[in-house]
Short mmCIF file of N, CA and C in Angstrom, two decimals:
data_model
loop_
_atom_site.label_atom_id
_atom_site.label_comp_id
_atom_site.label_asym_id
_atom_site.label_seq_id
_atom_site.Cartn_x
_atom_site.Cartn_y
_atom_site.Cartn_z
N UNK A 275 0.85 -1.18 0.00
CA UNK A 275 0.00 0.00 0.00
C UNK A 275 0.89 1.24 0.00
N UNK A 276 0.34 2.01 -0.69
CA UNK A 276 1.51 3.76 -0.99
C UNK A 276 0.22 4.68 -0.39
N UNK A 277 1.12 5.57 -0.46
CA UNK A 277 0.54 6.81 -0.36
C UNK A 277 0.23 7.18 1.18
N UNK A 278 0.00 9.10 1.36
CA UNK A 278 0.03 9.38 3.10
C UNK A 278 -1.32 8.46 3.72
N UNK A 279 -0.99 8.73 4.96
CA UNK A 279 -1.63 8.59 6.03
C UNK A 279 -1.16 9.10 6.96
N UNK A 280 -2.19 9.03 7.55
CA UNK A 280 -2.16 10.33 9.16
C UNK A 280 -2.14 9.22 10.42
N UNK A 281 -0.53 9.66 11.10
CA UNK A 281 -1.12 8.66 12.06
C UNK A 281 -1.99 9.09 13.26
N UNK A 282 -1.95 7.80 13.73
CA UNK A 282 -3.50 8.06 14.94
C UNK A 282 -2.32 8.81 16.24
N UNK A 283 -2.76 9.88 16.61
CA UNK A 283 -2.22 10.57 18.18
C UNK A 283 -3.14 10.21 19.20
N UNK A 284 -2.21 9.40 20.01
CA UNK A 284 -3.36 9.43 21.27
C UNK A 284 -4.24 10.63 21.92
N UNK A 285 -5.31 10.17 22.37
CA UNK A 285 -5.86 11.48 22.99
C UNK A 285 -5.26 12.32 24.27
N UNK A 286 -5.68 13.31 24.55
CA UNK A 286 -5.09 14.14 25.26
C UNK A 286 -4.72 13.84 26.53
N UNK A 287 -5.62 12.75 27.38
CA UNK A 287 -5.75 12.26 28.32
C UNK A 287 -4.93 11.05 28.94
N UNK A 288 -4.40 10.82 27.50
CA UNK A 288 -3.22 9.84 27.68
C UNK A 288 -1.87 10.56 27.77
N UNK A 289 -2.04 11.75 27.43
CA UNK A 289 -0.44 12.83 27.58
C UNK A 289 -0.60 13.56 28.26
N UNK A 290 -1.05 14.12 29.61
CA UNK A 290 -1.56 15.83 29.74
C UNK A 290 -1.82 14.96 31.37
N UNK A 291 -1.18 15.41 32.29
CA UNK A 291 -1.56 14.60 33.40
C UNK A 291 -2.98 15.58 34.17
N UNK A 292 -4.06 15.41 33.44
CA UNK A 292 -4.95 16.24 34.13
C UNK A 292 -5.97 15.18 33.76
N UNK A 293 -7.12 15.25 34.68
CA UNK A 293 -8.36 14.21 34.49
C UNK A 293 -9.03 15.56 34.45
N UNK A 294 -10.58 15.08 33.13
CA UNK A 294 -11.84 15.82 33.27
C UNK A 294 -12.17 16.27 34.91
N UNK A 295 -12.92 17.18 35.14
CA UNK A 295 -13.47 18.43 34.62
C UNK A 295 -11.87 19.32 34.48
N UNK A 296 -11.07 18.86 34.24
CA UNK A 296 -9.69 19.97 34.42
C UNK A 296 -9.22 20.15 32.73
N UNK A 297 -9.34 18.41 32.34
CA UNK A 297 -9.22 18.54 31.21
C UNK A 297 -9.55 19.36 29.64
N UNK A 298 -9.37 20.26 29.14
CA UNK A 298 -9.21 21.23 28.61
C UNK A 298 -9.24 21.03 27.19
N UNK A 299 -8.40 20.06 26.73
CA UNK A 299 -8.13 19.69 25.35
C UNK A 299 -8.71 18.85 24.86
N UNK A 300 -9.62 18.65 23.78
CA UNK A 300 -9.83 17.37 22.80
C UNK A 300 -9.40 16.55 22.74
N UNK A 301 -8.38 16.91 21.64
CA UNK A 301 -7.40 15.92 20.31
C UNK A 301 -6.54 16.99 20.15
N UNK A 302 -5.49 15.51 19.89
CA UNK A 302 -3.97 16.77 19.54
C UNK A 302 -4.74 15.54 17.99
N UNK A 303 -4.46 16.96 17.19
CA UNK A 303 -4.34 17.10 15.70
C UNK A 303 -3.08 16.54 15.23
N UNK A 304 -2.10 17.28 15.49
CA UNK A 304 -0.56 16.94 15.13
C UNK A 304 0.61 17.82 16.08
N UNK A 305 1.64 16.51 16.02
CA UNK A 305 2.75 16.94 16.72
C UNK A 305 4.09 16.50 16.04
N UNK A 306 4.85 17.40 15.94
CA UNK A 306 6.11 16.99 15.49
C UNK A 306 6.95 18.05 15.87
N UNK A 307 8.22 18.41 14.84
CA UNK A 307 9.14 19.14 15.77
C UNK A 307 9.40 20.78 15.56
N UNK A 308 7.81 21.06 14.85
CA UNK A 308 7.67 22.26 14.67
C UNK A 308 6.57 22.88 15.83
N UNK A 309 6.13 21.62 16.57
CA UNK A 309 5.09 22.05 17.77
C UNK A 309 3.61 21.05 17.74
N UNK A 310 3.30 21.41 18.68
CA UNK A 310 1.74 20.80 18.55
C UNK A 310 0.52 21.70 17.64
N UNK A 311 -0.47 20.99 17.86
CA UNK A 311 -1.66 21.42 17.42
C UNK A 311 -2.62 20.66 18.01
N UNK A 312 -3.76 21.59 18.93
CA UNK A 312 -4.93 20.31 19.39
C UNK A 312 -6.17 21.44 19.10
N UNK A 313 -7.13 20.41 19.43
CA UNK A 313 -8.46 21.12 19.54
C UNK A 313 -9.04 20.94 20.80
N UNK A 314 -10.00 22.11 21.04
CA UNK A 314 -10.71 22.17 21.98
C UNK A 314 -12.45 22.63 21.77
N UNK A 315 -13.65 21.43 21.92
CA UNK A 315 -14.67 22.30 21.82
C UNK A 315 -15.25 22.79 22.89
N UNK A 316 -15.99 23.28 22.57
CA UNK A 316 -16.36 24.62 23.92
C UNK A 316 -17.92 24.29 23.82
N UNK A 317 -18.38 23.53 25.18
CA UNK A 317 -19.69 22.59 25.59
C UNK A 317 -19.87 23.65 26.78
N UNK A 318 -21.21 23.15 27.18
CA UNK A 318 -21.79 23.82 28.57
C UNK A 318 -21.19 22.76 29.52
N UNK A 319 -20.44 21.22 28.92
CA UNK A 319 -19.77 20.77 30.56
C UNK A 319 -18.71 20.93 30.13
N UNK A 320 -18.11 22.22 29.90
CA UNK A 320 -17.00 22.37 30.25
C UNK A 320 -16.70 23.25 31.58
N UNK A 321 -15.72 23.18 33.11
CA UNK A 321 -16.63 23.43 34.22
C UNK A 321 -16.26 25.28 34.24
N UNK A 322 -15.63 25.50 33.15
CA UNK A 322 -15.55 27.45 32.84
C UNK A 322 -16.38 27.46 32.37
N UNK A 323 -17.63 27.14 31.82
CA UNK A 323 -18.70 27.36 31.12
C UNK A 323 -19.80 28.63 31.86
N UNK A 324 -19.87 29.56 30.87
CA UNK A 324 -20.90 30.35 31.96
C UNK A 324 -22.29 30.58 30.58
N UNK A 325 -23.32 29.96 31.29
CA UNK A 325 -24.63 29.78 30.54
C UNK A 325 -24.60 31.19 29.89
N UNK A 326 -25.07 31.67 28.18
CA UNK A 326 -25.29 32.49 27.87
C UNK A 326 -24.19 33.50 26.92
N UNK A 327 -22.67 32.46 27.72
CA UNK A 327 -21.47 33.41 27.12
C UNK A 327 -20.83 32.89 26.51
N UNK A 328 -20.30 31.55 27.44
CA UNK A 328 -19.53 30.48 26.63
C UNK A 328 -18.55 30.27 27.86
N UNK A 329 -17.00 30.27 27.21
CA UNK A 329 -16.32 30.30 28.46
C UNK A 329 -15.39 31.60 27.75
N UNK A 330 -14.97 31.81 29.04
CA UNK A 330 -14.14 33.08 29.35
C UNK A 330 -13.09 33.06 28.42
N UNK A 331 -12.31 34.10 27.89
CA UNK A 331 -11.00 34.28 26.67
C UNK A 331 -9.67 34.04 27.44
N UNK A 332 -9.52 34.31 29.06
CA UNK A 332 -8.36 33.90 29.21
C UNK A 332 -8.34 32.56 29.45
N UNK A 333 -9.26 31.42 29.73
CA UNK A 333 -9.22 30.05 29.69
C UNK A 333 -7.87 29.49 28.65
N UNK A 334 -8.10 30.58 27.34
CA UNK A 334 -7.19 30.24 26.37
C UNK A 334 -5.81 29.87 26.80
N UNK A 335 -5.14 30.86 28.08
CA UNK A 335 -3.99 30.21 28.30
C UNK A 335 -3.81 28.65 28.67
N UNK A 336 -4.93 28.62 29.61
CA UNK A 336 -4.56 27.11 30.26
C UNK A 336 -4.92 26.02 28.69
N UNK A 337 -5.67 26.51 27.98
CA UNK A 337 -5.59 25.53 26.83
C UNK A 337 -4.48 25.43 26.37
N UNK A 338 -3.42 26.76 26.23
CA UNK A 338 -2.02 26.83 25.42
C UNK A 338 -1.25 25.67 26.51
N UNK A 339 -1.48 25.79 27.76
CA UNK A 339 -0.59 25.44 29.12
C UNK A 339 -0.62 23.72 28.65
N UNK A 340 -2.47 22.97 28.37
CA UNK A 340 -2.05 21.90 28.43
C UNK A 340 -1.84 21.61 27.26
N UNK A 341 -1.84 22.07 25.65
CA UNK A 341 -1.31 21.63 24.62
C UNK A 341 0.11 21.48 24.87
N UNK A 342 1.15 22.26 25.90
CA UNK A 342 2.28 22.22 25.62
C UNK A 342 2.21 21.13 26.56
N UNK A 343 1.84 20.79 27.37
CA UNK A 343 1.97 19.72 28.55
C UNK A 343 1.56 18.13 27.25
N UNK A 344 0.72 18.38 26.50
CA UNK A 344 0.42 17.09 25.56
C UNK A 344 2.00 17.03 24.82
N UNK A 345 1.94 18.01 24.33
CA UNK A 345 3.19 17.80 23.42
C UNK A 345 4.71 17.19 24.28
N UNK A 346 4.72 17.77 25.49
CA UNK A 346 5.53 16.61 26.44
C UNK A 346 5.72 15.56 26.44
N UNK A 347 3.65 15.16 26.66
CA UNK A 347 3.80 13.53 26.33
C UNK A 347 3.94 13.32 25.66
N UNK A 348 3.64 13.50 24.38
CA UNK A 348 4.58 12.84 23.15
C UNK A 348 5.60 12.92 23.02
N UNK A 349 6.53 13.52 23.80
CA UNK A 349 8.00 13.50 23.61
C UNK A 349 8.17 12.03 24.67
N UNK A 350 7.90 12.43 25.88
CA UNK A 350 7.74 11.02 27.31
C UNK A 350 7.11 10.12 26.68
N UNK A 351 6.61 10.19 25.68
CA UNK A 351 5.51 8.52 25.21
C UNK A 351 6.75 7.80 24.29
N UNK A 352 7.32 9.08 23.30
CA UNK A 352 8.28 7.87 22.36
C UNK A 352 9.82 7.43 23.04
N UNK A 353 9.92 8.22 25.13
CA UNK A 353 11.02 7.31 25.14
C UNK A 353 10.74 6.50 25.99
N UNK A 354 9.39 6.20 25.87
CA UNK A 354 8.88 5.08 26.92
C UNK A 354 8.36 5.64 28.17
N UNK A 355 8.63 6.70 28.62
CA UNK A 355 8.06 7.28 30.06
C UNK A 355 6.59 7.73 29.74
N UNK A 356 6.11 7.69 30.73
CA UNK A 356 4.47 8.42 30.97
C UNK A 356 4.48 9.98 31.38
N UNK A 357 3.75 10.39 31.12
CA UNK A 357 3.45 11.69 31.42
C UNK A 357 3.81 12.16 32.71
N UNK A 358 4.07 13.47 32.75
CA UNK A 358 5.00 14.14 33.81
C UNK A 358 4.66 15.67 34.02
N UNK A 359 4.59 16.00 35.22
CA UNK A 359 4.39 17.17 35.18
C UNK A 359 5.42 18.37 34.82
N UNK A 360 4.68 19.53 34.75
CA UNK A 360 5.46 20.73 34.32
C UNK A 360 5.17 21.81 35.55
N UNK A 361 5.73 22.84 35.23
CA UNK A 361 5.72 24.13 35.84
C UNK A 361 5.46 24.82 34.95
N UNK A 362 4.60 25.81 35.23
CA UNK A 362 4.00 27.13 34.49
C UNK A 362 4.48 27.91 34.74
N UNK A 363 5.74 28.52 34.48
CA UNK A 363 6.70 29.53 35.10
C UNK A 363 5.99 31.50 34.66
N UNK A 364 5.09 31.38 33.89
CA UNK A 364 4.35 32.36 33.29
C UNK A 364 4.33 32.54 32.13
N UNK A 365 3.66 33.91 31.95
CA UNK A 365 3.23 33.89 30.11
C UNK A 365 3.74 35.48 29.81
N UNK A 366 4.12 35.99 28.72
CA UNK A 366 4.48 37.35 28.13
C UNK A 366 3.44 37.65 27.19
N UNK A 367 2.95 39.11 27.55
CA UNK A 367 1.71 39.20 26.36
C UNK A 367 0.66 38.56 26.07
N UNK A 368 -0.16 38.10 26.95
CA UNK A 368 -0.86 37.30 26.47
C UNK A 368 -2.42 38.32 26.13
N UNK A 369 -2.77 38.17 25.25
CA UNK A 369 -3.75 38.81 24.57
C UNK A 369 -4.72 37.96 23.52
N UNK A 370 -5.82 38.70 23.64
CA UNK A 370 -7.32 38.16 23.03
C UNK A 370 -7.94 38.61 22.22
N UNK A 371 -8.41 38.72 21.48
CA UNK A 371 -9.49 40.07 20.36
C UNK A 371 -11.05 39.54 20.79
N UNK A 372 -11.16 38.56 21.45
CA UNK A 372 -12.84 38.54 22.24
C UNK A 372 -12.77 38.54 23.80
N UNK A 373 -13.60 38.52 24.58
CA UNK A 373 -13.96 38.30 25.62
C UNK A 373 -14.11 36.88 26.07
N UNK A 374 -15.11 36.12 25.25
CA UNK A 374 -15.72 34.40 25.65
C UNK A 374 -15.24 34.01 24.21
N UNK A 375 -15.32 32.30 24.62
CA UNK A 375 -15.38 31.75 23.24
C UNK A 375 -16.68 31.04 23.39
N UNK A 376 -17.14 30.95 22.00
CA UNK A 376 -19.06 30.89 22.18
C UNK A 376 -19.08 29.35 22.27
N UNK A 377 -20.11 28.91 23.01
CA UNK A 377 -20.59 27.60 22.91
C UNK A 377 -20.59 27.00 21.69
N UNK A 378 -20.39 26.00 21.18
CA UNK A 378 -20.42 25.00 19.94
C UNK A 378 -18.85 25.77 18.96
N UNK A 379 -18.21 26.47 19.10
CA UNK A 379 -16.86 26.72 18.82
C UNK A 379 -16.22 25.50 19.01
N UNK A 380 -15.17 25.68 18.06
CA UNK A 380 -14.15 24.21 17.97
C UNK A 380 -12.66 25.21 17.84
N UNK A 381 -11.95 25.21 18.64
CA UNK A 381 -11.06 26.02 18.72
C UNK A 381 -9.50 25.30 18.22
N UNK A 382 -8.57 25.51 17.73
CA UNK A 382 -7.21 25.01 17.53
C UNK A 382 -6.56 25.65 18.13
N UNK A 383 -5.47 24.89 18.98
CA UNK A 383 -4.72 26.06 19.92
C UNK A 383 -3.38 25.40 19.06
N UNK A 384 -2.27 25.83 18.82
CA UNK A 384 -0.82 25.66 18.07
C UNK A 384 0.61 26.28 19.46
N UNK A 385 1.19 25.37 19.82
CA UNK A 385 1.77 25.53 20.05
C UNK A 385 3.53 25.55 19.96
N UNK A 386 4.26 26.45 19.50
CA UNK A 386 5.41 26.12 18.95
C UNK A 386 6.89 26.90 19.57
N UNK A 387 7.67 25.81 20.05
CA UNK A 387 9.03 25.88 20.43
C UNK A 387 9.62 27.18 19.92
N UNK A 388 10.03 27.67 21.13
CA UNK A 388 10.83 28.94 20.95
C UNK A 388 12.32 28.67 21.67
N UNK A 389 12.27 28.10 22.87
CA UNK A 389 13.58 27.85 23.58
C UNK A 389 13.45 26.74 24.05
N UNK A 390 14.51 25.85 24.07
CA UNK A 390 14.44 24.56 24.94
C UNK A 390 15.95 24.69 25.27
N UNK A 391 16.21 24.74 26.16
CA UNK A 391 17.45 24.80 27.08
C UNK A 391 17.23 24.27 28.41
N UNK A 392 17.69 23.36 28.28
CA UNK A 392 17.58 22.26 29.33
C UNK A 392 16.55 21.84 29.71
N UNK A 393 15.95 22.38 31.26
CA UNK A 393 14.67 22.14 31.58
C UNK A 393 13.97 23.35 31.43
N UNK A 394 14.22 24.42 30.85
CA UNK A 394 13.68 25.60 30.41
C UNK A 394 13.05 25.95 29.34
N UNK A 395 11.81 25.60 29.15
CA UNK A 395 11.19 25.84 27.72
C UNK A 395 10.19 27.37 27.64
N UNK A 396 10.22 27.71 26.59
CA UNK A 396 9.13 28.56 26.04
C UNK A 396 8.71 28.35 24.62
N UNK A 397 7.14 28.51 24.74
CA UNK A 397 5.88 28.29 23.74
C UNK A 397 5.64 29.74 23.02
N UNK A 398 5.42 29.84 22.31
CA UNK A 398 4.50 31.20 21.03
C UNK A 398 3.84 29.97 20.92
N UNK A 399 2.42 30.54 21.67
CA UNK A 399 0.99 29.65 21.54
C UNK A 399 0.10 30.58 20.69
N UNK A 400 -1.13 30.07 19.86
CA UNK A 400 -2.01 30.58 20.02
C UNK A 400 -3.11 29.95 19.78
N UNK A 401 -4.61 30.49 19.59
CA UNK A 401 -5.90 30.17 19.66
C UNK A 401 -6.41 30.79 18.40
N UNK A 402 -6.79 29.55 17.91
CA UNK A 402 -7.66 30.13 16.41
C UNK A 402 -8.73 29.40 16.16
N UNK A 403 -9.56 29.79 15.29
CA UNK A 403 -11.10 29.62 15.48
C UNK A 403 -10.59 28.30 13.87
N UNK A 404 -11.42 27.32 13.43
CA UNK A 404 -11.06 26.82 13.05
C UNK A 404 -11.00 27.03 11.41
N UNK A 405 -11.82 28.57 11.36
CA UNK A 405 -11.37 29.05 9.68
C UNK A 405 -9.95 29.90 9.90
N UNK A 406 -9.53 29.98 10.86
CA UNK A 406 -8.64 30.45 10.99
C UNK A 406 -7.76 31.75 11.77
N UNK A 407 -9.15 32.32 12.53
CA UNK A 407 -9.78 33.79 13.21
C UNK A 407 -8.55 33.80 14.09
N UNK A 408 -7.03 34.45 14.44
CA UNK A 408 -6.69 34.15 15.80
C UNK A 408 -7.76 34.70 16.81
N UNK A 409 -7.75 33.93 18.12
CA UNK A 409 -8.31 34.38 19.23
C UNK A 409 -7.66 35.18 20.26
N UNK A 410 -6.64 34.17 20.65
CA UNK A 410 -5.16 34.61 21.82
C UNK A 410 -4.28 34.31 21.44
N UNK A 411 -3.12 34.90 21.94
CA UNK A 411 -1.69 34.52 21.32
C UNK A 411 -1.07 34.68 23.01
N UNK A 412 -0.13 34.53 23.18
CA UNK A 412 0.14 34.17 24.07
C UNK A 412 2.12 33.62 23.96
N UNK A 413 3.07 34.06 25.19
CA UNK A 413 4.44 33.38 25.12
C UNK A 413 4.76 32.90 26.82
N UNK A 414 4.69 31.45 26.36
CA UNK A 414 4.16 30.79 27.81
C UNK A 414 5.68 30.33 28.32
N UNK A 415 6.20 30.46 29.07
CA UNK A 415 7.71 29.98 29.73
C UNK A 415 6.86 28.69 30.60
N UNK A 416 7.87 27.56 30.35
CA UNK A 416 7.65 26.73 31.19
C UNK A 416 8.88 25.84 31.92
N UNK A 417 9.05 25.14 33.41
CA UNK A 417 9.60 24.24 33.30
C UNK A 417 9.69 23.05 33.44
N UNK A 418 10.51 21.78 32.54
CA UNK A 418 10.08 21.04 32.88
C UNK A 418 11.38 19.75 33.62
N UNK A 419 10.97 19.80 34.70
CA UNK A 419 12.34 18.90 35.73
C UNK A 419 12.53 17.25 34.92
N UNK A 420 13.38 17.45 34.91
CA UNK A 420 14.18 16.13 33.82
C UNK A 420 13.89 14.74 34.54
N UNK A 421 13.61 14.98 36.12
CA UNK A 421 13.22 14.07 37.16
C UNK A 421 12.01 14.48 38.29
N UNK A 422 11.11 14.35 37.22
CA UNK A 422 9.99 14.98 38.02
C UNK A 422 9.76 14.78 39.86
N UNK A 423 9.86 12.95 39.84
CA UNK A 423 9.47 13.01 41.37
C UNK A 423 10.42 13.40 42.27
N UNK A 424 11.75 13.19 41.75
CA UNK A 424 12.98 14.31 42.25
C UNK A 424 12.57 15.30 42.84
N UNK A 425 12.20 15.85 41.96
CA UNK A 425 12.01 17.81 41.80
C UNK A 425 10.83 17.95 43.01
N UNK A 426 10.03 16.86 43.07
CA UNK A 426 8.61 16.79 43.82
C UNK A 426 9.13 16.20 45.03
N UNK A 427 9.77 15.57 45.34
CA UNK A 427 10.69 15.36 46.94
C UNK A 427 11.36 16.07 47.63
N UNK A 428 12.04 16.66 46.56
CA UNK A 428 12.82 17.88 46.91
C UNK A 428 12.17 19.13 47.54
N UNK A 429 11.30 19.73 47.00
CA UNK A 429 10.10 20.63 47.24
C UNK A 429 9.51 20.07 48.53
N UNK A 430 9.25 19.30 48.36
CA UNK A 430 7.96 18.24 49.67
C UNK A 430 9.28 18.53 50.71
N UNK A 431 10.20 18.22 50.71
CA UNK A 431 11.55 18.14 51.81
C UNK A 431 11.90 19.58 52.06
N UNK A 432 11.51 20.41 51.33
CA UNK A 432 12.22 22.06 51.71
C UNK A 432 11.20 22.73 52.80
N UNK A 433 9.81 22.33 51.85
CA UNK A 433 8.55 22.69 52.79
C UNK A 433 8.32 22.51 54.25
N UNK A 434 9.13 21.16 54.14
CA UNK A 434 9.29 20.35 55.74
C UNK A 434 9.90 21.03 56.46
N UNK A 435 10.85 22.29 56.26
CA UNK A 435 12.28 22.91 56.80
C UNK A 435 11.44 23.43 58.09
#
């Protein structure tokens, strides 16, 4: 047999260490080494949902937050590890041209590598409507500890001081 095919990406829930109602993202669309791409639709159970509006425009970051957290796992899935947490070290600029995104919207959030130095990453995210509208754009710094439960003992042990 010739010719493309698209392979299957696991769903979000298998990369993104967050369970529903937290969960945020759809489907990652595509990932490779120019960044992710997922979708998100925008339901009344989603638990930012406000009857009448939709959900709120800065939600958009935490959508950028867990596309980059998916795109992790796909990095942790092809060397065999499971999903891992990150740090949200903050965002630069982050800006919107609406207020809500409307109920029954199907949103694409793109997220793409700007720095990776060590455990130091930053995202140029954004949010686009799926003809193409940007929504938010957004430059998300994140980090991510090379030994997560390390990093999480360590912390748990300082707290103890």
């Amino acid at each position: 047999m010739t010719g493309d095919f698209e392979t299957l990406l696991p769903p979000p829930g298998e990369l993104v260490p967050h369970a529903p109602p937290m969960l945020l993202i759809d489907e990652v669309v595509r990932q490779d080494e120019t960044g992710i791409v997922t979708r998100a639709r925008i339901s009344s159970d989603n638990v930012f949902y406000v009857p009448g509006r939709g959900i709120p425009s800065y939600v958009g970051f935490e959508m950028m937050a867990q596309s980059i957290s998916a795109q992790d796992g796909c990095l942790r899935r092809e060397s065999g590890e499971p999903p891992a947490i990150g740090l949200l070290l903050g965002c630069r600029k982050y800006s919107t041209s609406c207020d809500w995104f409307g109920e029954g919207e199907t949103l694409e959030i793109q997220a793409s590598p700007l720095l990776n130095e060590g455990e130091m990453r930053s995202f140029e995210c954004r949010v686009r409507t799926l003809a193409g509208q940007e929504l938010a754009h957004g430059i998300i710094n994140v980090f991510r500890p090379s030994d997560p439960d390390a990093f999480l003992a360590e912390m748990k042990a300082g707290h103890a001081r």
